[in-house]
Coordinates of C-alpha atoms and ligand atoms in Angstrom, one line a residue:
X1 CA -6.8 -111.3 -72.5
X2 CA -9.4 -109.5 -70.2
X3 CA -11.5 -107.1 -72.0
X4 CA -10.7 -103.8 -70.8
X5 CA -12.5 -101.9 -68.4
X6 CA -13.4 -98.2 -69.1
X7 CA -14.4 -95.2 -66.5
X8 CA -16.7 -92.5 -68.8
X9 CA -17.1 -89.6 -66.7
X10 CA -20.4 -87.3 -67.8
X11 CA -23.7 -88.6 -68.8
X12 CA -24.7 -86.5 -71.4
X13 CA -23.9 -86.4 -75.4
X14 CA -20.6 -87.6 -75.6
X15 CA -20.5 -90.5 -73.1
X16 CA -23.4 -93.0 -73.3
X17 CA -22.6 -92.2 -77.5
X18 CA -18.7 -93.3 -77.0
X19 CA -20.0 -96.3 -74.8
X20 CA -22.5 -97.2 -77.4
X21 CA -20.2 -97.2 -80.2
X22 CA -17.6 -99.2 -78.2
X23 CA -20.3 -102.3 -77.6
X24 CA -21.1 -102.6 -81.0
X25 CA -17.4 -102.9 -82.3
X26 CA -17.4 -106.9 -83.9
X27 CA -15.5 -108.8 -81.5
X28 CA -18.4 -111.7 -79.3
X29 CA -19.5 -110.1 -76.7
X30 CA -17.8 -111.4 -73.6
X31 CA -14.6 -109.3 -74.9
X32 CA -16.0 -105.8 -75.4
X33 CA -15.6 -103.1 -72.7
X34 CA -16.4 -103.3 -69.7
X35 CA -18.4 -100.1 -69.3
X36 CA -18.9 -97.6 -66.6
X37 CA -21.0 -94.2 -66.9
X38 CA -20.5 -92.1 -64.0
X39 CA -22.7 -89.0 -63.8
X40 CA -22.8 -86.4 -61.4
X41 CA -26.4 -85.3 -60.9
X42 CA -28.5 -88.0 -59.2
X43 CA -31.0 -87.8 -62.3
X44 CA -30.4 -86.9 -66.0
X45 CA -29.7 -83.5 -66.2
X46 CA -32.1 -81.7 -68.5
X47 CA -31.3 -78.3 -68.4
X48 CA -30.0 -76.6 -71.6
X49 CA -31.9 -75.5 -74.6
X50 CA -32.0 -75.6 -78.1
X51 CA -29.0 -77.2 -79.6
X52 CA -28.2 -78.3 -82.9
X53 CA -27.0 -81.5 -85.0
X54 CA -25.2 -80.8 -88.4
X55 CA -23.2 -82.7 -91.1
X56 CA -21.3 -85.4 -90.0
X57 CA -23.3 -85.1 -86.6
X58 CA -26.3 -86.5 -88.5
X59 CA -24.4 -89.2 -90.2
X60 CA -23.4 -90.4 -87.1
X61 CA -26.7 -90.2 -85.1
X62 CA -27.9 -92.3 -88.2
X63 CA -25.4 -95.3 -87.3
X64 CA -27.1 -95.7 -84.1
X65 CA -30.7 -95.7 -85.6
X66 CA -31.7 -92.4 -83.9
X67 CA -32.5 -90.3 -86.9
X68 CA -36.2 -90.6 -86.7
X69 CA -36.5 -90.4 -83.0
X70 CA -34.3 -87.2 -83.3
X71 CA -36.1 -85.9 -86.2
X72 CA -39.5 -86.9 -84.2
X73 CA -38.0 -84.6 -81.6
X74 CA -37.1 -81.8 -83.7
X75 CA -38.1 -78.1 -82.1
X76 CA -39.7 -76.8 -85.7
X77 CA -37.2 -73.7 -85.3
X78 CA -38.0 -72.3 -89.0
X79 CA -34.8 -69.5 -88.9
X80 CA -33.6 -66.3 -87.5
X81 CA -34.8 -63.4 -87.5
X82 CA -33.5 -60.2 -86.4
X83 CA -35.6 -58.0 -83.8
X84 CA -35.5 -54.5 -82.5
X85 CA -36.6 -52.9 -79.4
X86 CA -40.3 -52.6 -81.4
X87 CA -40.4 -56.2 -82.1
X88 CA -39.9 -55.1 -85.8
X89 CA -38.0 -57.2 -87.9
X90 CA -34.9 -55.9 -90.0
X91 CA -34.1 -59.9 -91.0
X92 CA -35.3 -63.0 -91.9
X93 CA -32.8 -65.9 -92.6
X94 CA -34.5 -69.2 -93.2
X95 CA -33.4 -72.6 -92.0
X96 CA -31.3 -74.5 -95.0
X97 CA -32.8 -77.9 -95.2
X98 CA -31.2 -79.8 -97.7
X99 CA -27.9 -80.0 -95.4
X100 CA -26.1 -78.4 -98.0
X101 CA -25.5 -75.1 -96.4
X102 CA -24.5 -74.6 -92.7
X103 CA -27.4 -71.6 -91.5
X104 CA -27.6 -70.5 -87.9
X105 CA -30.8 -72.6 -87.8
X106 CA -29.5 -76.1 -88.4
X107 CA -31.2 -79.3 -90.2
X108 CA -31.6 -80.5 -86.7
X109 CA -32.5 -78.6 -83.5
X110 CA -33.2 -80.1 -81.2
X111 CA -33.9 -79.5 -77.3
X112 CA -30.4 -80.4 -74.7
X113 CA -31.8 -82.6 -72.2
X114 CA -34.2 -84.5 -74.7
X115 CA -31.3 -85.6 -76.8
X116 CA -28.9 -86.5 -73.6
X117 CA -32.1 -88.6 -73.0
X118 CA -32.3 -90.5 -76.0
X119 CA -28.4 -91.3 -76.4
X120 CA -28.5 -92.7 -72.5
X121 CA -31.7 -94.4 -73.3
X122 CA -29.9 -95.8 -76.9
X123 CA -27.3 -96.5 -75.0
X124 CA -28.9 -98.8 -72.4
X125 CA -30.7 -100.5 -74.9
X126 CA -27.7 -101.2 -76.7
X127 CA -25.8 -102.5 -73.3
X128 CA -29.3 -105.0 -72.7
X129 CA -28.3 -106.7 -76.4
X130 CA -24.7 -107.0 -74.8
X131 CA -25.5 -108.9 -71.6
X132 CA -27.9 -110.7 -73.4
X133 CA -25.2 -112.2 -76.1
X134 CA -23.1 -112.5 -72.6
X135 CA -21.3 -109.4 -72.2
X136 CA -21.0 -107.4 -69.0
X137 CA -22.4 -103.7 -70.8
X138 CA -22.5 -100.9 -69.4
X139 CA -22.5 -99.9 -65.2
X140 CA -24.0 -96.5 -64.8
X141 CA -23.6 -95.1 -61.1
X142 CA -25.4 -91.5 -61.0
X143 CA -25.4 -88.8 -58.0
X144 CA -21.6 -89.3 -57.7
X145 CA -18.3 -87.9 -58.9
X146 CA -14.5 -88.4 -58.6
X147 CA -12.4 -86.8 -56.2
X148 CA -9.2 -88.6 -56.4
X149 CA -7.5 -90.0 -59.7
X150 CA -3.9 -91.5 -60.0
X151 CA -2.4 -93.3 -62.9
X152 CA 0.8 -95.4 -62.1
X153 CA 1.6 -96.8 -66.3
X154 CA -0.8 -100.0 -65.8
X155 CA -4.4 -98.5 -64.3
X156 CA -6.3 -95.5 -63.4
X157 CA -7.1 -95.5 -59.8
X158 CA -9.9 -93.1 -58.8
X159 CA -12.1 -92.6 -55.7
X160 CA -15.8 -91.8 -55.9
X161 CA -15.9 -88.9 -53.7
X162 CA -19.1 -89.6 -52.3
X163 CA -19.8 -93.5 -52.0
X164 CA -15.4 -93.6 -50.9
X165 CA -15.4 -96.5 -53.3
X166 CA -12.0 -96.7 -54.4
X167 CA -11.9 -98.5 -58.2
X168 CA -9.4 -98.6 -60.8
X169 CA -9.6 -98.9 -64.9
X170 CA -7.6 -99.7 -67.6
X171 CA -8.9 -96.5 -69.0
X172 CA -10.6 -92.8 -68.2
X173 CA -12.2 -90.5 -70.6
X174 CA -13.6 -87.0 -69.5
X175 CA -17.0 -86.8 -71.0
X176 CA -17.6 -84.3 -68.2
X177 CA -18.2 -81.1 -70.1
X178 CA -16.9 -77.0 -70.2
X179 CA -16.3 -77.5 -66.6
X180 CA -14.4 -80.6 -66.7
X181 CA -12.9 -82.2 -63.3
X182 CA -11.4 -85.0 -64.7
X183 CA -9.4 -82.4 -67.3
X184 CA -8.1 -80.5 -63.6
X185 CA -8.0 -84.4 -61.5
X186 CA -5.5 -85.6 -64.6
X187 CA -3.7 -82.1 -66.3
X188 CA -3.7 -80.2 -62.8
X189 CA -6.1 -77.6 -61.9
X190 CA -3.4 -75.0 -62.0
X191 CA -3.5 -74.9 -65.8
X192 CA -7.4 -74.4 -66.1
X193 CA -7.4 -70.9 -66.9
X194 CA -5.0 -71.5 -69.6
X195 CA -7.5 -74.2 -71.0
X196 CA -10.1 -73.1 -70.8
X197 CA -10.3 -69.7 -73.1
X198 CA -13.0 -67.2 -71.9
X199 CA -14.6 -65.4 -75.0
X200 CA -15.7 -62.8 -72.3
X201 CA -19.6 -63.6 -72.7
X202 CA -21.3 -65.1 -70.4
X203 CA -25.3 -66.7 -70.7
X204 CA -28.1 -68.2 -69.0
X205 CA -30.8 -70.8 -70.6
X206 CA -34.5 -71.5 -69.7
X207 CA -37.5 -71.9 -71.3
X208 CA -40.9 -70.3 -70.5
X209 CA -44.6 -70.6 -71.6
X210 CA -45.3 -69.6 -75.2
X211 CA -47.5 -66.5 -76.0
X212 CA -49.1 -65.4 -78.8
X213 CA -46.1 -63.1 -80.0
X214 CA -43.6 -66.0 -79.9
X215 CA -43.5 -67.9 -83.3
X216 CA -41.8 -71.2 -85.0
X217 CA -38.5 -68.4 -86.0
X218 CA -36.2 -68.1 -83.4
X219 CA -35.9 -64.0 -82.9
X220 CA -32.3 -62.4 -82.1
X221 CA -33.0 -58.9 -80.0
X222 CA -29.6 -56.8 -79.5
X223 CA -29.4 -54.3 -77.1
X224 CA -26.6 -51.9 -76.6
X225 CA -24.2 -52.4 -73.6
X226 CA -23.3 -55.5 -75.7
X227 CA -26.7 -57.5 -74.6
X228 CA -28.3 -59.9 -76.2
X229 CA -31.5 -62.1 -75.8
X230 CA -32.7 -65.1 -78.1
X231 CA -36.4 -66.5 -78.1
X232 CA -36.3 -69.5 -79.7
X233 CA -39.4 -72.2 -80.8
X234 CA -39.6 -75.4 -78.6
X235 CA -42.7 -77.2 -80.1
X236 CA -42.5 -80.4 -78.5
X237 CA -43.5 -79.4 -75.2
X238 CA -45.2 -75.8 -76.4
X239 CA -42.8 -73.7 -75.0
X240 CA -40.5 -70.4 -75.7
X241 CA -36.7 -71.1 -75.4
X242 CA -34.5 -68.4 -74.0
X243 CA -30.6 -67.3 -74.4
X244 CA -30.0 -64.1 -73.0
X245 CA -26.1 -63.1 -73.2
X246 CA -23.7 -60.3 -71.7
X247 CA -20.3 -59.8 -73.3
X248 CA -18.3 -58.0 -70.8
X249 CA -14.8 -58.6 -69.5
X250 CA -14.7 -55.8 -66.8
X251 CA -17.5 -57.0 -64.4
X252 CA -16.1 -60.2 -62.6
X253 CA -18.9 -61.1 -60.7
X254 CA -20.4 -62.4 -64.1
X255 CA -17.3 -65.3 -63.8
X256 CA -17.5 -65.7 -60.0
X257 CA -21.6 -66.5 -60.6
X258 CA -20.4 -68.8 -62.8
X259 CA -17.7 -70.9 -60.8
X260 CA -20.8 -71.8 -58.5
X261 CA -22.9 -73.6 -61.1
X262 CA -26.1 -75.0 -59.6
X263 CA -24.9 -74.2 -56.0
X264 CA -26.1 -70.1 -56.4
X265 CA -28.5 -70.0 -58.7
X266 CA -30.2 -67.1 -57.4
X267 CA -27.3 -64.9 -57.8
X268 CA -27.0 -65.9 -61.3
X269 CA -30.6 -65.2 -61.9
X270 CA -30.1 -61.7 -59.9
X271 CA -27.6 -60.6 -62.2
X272 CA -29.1 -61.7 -65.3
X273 CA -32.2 -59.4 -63.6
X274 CA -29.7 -56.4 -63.0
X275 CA -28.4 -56.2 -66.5
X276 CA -31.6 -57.0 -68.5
X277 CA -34.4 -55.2 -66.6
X278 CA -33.2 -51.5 -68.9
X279 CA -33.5 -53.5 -72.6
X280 CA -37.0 -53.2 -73.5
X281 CA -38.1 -55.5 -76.0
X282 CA -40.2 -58.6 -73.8
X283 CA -37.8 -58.2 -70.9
X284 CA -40.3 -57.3 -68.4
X285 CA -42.1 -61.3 -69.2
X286 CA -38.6 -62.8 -69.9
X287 CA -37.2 -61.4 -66.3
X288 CA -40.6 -62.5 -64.6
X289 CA -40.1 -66.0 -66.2
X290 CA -36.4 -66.1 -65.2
X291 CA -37.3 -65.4 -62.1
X292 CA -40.1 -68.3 -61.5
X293 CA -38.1 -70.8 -63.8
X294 CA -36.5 -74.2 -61.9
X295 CA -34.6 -75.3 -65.5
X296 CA -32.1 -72.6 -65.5
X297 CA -28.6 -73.3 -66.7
X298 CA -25.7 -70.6 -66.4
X299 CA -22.4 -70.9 -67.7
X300 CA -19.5 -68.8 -69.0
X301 CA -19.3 -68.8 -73.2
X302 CA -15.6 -69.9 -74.1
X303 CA -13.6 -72.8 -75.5
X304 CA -11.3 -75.1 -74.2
X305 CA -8.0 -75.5 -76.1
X306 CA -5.3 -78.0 -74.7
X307 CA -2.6 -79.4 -76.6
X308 CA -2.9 -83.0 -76.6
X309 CA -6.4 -85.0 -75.5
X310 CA -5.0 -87.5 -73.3
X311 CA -2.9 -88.0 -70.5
X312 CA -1.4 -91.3 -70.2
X313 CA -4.2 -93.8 -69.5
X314 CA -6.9 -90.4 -69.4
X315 CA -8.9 -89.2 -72.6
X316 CA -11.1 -86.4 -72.9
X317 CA -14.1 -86.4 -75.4
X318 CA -16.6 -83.4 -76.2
X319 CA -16.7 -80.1 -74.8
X320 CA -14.3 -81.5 -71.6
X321 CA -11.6 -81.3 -74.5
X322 CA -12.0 -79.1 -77.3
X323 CA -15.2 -77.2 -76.7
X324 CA -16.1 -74.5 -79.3
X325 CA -18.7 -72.9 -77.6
X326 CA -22.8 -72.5 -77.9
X327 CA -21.5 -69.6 -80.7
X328 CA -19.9 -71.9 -82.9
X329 CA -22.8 -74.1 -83.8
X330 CA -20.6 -77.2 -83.5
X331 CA -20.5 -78.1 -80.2
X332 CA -22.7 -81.2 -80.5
X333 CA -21.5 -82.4 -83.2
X334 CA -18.1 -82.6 -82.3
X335 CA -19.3 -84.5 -79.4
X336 CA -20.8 -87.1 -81.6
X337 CA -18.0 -87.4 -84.1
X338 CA -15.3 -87.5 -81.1
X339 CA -17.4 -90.3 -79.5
X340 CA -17.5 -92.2 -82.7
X341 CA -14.1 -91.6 -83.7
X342 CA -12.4 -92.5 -79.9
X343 CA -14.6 -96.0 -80.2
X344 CA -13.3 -96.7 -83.4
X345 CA -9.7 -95.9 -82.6
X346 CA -9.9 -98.0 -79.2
X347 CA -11.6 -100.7 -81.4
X348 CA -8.8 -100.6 -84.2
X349 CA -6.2 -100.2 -81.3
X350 CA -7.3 -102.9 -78.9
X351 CA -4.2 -103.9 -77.2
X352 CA -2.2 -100.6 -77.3
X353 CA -4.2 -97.3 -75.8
X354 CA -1.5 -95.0 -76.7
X355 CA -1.7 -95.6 -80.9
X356 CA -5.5 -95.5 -79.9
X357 CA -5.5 -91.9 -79.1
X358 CA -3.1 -90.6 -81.0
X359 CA -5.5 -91.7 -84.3
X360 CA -8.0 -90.4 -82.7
X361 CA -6.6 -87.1 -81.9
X362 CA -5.1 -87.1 -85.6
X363 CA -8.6 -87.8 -86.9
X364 CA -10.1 -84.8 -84.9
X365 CA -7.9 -82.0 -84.6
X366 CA -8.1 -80.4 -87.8
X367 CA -12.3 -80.0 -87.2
X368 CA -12.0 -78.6 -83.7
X369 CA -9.1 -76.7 -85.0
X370 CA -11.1 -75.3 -87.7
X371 CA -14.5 -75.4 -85.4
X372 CA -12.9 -73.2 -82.5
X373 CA -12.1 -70.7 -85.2
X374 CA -14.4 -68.1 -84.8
X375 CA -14.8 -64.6 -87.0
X376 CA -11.9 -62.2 -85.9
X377 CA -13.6 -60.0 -83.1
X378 CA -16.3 -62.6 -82.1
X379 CA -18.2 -62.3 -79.9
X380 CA -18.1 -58.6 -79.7
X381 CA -18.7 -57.7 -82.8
X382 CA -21.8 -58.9 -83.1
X383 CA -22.7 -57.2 -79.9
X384 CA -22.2 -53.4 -80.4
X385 CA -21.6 -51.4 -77.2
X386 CA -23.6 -48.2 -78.3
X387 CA -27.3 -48.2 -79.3
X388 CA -25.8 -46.7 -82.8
X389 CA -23.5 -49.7 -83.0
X390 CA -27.0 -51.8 -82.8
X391 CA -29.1 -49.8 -85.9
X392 CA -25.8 -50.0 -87.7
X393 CA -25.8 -54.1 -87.3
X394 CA -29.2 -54.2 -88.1
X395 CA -28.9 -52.0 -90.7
X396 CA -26.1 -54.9 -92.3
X397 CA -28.2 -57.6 -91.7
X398 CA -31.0 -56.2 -93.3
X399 CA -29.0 -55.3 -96.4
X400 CA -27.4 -59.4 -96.5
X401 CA -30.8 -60.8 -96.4
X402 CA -31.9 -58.7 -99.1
X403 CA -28.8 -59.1 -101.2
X404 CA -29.1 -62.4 -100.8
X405 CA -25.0 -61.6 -99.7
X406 CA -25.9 -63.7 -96.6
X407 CA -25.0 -67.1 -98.2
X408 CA -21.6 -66.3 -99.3
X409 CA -21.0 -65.2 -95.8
X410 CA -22.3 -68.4 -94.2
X411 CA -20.0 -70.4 -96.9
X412 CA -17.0 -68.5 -95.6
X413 CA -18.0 -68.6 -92.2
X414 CA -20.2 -71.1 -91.1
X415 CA -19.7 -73.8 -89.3
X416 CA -17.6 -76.2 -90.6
X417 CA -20.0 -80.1 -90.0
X418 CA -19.6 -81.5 -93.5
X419 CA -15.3 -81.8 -93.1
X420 CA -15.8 -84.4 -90.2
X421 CA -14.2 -87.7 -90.9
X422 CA -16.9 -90.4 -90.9
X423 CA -14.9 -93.3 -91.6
X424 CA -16.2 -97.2 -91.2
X425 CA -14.8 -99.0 -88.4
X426 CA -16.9 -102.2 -88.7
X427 CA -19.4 -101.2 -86.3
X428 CA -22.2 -103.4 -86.4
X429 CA -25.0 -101.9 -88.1
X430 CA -28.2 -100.9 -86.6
X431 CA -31.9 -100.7 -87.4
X432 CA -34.2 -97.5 -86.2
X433 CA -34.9 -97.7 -82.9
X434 CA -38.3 -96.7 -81.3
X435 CA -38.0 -95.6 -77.5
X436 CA -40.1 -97.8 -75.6
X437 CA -39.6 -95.9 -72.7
X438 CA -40.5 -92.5 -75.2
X439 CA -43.5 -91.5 -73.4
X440 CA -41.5 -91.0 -69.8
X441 CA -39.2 -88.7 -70.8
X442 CA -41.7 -86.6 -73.3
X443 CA -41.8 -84.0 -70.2
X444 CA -38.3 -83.1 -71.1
Ligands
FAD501 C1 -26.9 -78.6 -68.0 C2 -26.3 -78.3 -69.4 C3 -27.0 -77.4 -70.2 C4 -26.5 -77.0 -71.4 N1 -27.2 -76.1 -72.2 C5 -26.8 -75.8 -73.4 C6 -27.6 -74.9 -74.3 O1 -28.7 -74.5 -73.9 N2 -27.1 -74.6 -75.5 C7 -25.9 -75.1 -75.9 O2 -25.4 -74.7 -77.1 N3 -25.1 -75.9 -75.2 C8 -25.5 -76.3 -73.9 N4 -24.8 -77.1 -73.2 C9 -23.6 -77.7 -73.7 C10 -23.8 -78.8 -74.7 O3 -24.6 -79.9 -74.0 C11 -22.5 -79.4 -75.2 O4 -21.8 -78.3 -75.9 C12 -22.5 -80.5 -76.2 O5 -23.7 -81.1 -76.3 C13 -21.4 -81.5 -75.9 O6 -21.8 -82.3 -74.9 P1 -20.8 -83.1 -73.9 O7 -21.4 -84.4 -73.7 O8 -19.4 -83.0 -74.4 O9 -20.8 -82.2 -72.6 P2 -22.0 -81.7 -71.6 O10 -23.3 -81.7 -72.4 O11 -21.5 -80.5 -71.0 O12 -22.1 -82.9 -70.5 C14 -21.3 -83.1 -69.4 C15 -21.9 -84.1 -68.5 O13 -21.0 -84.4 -67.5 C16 -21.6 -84.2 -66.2 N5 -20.6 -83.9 -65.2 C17 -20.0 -82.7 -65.1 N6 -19.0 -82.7 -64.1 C18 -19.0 -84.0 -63.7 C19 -18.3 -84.7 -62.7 N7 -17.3 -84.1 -62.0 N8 -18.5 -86.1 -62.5 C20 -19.5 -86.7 -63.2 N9 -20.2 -86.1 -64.2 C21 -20.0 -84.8 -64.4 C22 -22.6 -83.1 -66.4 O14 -23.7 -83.2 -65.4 C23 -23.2 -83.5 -67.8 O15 -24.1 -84.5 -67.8 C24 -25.3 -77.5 -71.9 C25 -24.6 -78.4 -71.1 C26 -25.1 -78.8 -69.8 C27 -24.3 -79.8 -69.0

């Protein structure tokens, strides 16, 4: 029998890790997958700030020999603190090192773009052993997309929408993120606002030279009209990470902003300017950085909640399928343990696609169940509309860290990395892996 061909879609976490996984399954090379990677942007795409790598996350970056390189990589975020107007801080909550505990802070933070670096580098590397032993590896065609995709019951036939290249594969998966087009190509775009659940918050990301005042603990600043700003440590590259946040329902123009990704960035960054320039705090540097700033990433906050994950021949991995959003802390490492769970499915399931994901779907849902379960009244509560509502959330989190209260909440409520299935599905097992291409993408 052939060995099967398979369309990712999305170069980022999720799809060079699920094509990694699938090549090192144990059968000779000649029969694994025949991979393709289609991304989007004609490069990369770097944009995105700190994210984080818990539980089962780290188990799984292990299996592919990245933990050094990703520790290597590590942002030295130290905690959280909590910030007022003043700069004065009402709350320190250290990071929680020993894994044991999930804190805002995680084990393992680690800059966006610099990890979507190292799993398509790990990746490659990975696909090189492949055609070495014989295999065919792993295709990746980047600056395109799909505009057309058909299944008839034997193949997926799609057309890339800008070389016209019409090509069809046994098998599709959606690694293509929040804003997913294969999820609208295969489910119908009519759906989409069902999917995808707005939490009514809305955010942009950049980073910006470091100053004297910015230090290795990320600082929280909460202004009232339900605003908030994060300055967080990027130590790699010397720079000062920023996540500044509106929750509001009423204004739409925050969502329409939004629907244009890249393509208006300058509104985006005009209405971050509009409803930040009043806070106080460092907002006059943090607006003039915005402002000058060429990796900025703006996107609506929400989750995307479907019930089943495939379509036929069409899967969806990562944040195209069960996002939780940048709030839950889980984001990425769902993404990892999706990938690894969908290759081992596929590789336990080799002649019948349909058993394949419905294990892994089984194997998932009750983590992104219990990941997309946010405190009642997220994100708002948090956020307090009226400058008294702020002092009185400071106030709290002053009184948790001092109780030491704060990690029985976090038990109760924190993100949920250590209940992800990490079962063995003979994948063969890896050494660490040095980058040899490490010093190119250190600008990341
Ligand atoms: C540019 C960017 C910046 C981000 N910044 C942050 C951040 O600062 N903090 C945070 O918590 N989370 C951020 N995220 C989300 C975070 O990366 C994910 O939550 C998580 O890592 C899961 O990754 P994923 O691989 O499932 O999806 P994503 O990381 O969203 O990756 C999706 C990939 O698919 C590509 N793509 C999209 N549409 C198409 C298409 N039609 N055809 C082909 N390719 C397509 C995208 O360019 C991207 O490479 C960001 C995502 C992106 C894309």
């Amino acid at each position: 029998m052939a060995p099967p061909t398979i369309l990712i879609v999305g170069c980022s976490i999720a799809g060079p890790t699920l094509a990694s996984f699938l090549l090192l399954s144990p059968l000779p090379a000649s029969q694994k997958p025949h991979i393709t990677i289609l991304e989007r942007s004609s490069a990369l795409r770097t944009q995105g700030q700190n994210i984080d790598i818990r539980g089962a996350g780290i188990t799984i970056i292990r299996k592919l020999g990245l933990e050094a390189v990703i520790r290597a990589s590590t942002t030295g975020e130290e905690g959280v603190q909590f910030v007022d107007k003043e700069g004065k801080v009402w709350a320190a909550f250290p990071a929680d090192r020993s894994g044991k505990l999930s804190t805002p802070t995680a084990d393992i933070e680690i800059m966006r773009g610099r990890l979507a670096e190292i799993c398509w580098r790990r990746s490659e590397s990975i696909s090189e052993d492949v055609q070495r032993d014989g295999g065919k590896g792993i295709e990746y065609v980047f600056g395109d997309y799909l505009d057309e995709l058909e299944q008839d019951g034997e193949k997926v036939h799609v057309r890339f929408a800008k070389s016209g290249e019409r090509r069809s594969f046994d098998l599709v998966v959606g690694a293509d993120g929040l804003q997913s087009r294969t999820r609208s190509m295969a489910w119908g775009a009519q759906g989409e606002e069902d999917r995808v659940k707005r939490l009514g918050m809305y955010g942009a990301f950049f980073s910006m030279p470091k100053e004297k005042t910015d230090s290795a603990w990320r600082k929280w600043f909460h202004a009232s009209g339900r605003r908030g700003v994060m300055l967080r440590p990027d130590e790699q590259r010397g720079k000062t990470t920023v996540f500044m946040y509106v929750v509001n329902e009423a204004d739409d123009r925050l969502m329409q902003v939004a629907e244009k990704g890249r393509e208006d960035v300058k509104a985006q960054k005009r209405l971050m300017e509009e409803y930040f320039r009043d806070v106080g705090w460092e907002s006059r540097r943090i607006i003039r950085e915005m402002m000058a700033t060429e990796d900025f990433y703006y996107d609506l906050v929400g989750q995307v909640k479907m019930d089943r994950w495939s379509k036929g021949r069409v899967a969806l991995l990562g944040d195209a399928g069960y996002c939780a959003s940048p709030i839950s802390g889980m984001g990425t490492t769902l993404a990892l343990s999706g990938a690894y769970n969908l290759a081992g499915a596929l590789t336990r399931n080799p002649n019948d696609y349909t058993a394949a994901f419905s294990e892994y779907e089984a194997k998932m849902r009750p983590v992104v169940d219990r990941a997309q379960r946010l405190v009642p009244g997220m994100p708002h509560i948090l956020n307090p509309e009226t400058a008294w509502g702020v002092w009185i959330l400071n106030t709290i989190v002053f009184l948790l860290a001092q109780s030491g209260l704060i990690h029985l909440v976090i038990r109760y409520v924190g993100p949920p990395a250590n209940t992800v299935p990490v079962e063995e599905y003979g994948f063969k097992k890896l050494p660490e892996w040095t980058d040899s291409a490490d010093d190119s993408v250190r600008r990341f």
